CSV table of N, CA and C in Angstrom, one decimal:
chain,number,residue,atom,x,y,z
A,1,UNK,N,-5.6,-130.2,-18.5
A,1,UNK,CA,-6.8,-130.7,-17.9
A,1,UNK,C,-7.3,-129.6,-16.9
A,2,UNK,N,-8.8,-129.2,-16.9
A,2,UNK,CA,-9.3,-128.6,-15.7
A,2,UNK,C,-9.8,-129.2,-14.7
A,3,UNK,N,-9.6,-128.9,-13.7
A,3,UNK,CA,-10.0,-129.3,-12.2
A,3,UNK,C,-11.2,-128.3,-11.5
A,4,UNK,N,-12.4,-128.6,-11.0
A,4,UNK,CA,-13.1,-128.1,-10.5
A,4,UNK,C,-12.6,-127.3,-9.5
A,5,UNK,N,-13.5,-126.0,-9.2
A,5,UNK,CA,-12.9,-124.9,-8.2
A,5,UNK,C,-11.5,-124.4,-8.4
A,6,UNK,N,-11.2,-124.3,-9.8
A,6,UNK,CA,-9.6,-123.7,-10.0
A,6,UNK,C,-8.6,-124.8,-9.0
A,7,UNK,N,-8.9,-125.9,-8.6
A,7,UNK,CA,-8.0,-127.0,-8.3
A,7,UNK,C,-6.3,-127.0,-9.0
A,8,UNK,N,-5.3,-126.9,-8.6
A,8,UNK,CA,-4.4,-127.4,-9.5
A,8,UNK,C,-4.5,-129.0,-9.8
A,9,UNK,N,-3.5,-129.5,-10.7
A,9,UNK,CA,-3.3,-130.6,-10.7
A,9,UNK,C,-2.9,-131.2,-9.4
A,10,UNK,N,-2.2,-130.9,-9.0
A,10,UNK,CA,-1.3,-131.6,-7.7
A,10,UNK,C,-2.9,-131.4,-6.4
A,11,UNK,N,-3.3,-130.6,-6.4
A,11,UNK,CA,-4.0,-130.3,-5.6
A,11,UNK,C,-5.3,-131.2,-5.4
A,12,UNK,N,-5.7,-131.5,-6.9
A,12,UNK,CA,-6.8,-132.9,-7.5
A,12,UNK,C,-6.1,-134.4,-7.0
A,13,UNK,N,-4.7,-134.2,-7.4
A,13,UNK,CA,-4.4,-135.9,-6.9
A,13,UNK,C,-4.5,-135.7,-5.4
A,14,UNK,N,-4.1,-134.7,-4.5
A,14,UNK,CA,-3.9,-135.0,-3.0
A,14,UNK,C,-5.1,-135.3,-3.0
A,15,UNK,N,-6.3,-134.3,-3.2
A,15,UNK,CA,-7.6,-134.5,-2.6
A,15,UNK,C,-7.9,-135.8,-2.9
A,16,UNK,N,-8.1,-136.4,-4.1
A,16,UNK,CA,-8.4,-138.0,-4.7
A,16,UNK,C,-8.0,-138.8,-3.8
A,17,UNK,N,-6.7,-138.8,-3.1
A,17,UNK,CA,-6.0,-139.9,-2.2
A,17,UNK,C,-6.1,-140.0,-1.2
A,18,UNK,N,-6.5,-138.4,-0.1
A,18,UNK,CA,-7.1,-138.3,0.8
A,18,UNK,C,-8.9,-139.1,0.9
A,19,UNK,N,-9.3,-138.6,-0.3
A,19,UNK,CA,-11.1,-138.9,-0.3
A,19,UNK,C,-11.1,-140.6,-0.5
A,20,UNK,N,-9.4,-141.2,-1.0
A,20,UNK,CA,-9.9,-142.4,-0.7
A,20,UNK,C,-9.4,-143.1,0.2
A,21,UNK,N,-9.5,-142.6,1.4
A,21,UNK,CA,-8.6,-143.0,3.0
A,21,UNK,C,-8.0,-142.8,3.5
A,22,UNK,N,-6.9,-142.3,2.2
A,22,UNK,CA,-5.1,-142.6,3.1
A,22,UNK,C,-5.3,-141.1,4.0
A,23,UNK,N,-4.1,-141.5,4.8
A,23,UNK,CA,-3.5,-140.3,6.1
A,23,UNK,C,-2.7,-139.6,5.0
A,24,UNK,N,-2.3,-138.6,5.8
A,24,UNK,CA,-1.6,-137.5,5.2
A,24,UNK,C,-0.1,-137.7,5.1
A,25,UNK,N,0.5,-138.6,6.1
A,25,UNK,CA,1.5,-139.7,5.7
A,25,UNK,C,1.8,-140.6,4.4
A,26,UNK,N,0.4,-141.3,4.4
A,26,UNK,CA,0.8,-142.3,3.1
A,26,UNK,C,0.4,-141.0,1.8
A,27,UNK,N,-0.3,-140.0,1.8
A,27,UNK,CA,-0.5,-139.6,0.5
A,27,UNK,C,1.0,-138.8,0.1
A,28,UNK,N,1.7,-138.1,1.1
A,28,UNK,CA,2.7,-137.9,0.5
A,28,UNK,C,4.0,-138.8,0.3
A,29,UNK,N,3.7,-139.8,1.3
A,29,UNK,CA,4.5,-141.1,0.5
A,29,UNK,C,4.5,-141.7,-0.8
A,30,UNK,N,3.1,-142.0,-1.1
A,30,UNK,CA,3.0,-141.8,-3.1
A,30,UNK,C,3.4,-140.5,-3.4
A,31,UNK,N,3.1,-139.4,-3.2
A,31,UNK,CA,3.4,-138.8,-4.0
A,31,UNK,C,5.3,-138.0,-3.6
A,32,UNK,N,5.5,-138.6,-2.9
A,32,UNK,CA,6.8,-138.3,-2.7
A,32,UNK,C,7.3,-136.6,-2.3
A,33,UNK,N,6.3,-136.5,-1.7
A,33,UNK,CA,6.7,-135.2,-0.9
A,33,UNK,C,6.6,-135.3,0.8
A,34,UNK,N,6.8,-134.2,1.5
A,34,UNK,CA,6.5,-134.2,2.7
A,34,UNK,C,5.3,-134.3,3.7
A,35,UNK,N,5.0,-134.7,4.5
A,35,UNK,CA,3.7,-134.5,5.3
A,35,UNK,C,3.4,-132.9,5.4
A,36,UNK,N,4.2,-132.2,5.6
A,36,UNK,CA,4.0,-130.6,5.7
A,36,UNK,C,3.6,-130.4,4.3
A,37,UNK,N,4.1,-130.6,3.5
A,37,UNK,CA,3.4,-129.9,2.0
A,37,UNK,C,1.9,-130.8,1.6
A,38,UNK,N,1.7,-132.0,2.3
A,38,UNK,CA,0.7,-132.6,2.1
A,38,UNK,C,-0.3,-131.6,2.8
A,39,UNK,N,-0.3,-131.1,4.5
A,39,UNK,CA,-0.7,-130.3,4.9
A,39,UNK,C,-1.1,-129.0,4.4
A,40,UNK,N,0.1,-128.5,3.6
A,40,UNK,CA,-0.1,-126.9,2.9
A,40,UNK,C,-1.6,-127.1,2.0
A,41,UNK,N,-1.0,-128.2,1.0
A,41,UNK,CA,-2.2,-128.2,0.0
A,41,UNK,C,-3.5,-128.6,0.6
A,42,UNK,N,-4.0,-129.4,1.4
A,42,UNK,CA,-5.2,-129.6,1.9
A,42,UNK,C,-5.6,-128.4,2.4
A,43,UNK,N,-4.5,-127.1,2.9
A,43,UNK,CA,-5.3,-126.0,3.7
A,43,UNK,C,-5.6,-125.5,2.4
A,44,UNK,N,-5.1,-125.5,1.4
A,44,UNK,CA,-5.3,-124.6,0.3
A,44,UNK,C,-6.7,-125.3,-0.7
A,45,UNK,N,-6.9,-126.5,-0.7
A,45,UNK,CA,-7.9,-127.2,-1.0
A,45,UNK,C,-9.1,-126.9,-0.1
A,46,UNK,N,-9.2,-126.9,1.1
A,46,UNK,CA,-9.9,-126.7,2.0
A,46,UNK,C,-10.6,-125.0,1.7
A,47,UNK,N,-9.5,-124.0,1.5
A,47,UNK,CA,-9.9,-122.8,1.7
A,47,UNK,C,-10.8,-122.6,0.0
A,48,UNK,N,-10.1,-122.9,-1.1
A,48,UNK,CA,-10.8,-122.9,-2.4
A,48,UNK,C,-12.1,-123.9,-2.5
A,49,UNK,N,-12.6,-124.7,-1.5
A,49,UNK,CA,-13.9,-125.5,-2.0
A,49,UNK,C,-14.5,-124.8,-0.8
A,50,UNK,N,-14.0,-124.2,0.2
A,50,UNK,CA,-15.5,-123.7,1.4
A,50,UNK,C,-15.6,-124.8,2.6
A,51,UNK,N,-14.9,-125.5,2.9
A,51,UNK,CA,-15.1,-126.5,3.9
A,51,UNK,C,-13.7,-127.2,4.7
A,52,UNK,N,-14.7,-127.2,6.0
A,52,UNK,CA,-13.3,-127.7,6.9
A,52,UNK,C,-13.2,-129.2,7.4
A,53,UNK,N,-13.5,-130.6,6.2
A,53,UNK,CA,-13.3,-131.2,6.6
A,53,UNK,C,-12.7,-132.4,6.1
A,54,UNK,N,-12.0,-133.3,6.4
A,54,UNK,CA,-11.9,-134.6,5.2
A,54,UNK,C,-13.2,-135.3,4.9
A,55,UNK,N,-14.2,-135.1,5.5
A,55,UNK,CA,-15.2,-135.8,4.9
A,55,UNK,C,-15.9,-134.9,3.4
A,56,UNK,N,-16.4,-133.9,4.3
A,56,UNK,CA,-16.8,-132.7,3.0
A,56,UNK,C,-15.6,-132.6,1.7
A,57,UNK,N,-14.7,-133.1,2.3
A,57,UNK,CA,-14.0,-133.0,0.5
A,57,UNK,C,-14.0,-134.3,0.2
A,58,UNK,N,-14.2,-135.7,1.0
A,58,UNK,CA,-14.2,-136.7,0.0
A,58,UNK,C,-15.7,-136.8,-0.7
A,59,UNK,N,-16.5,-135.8,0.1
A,59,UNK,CA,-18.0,-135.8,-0.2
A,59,UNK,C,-17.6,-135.0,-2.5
A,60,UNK,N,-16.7,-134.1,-2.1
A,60,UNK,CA,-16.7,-132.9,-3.0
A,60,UNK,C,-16.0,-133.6,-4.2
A,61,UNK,N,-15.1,-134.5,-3.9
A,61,UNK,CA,-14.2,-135.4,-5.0
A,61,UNK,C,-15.0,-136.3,-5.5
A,62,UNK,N,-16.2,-137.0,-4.6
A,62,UNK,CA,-16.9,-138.0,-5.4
A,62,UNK,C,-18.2,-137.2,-6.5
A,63,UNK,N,-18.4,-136.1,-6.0
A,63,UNK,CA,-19.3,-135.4,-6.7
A,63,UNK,C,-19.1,-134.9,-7.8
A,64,UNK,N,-17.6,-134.7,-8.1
A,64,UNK,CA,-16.9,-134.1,-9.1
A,64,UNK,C,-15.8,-134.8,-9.8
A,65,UNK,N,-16.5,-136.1,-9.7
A,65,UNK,CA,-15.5,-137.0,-10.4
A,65,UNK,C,-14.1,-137.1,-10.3
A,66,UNK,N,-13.4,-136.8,-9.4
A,66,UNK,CA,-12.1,-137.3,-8.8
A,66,UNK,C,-11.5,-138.5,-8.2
A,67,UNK,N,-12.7,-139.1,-8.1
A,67,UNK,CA,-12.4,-140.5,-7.2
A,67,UNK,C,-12.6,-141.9,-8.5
């Protein structure tokens, strides 16, 4: 499957779980990784869409059908 902005997969589900509220605690609680690797990929999400914020990417997930 492709993901907008060269997205990985993993990188589509963080953004999806962040755009729908959770803290950066609970998203790597589903997904069963660390708070720091939830951090890595948001910077890396952040730097490939152009924007520095959790709003502008839940703005960018609902526009691009992620949510």
């Amino acid at each position: 499957e492709t993901y907008p902005a060269r997205l990985s997969a993993r990188e589509a589900e963080v953004l999806r779980l962040v755009a729908t509220g959770l803290t950066n605690a609970e998203v790597a609680g589903k997904l069963f990784l660390s708070s720091r690797t939830v951090d890595w990929h948001l910077g890396s999400i952040y730097r490939k869409l152009g924007i520095h914020s959790r709003a502008e990417a839940t703005r960018f997930a609902s526009e691009h059908g992620l949510l």
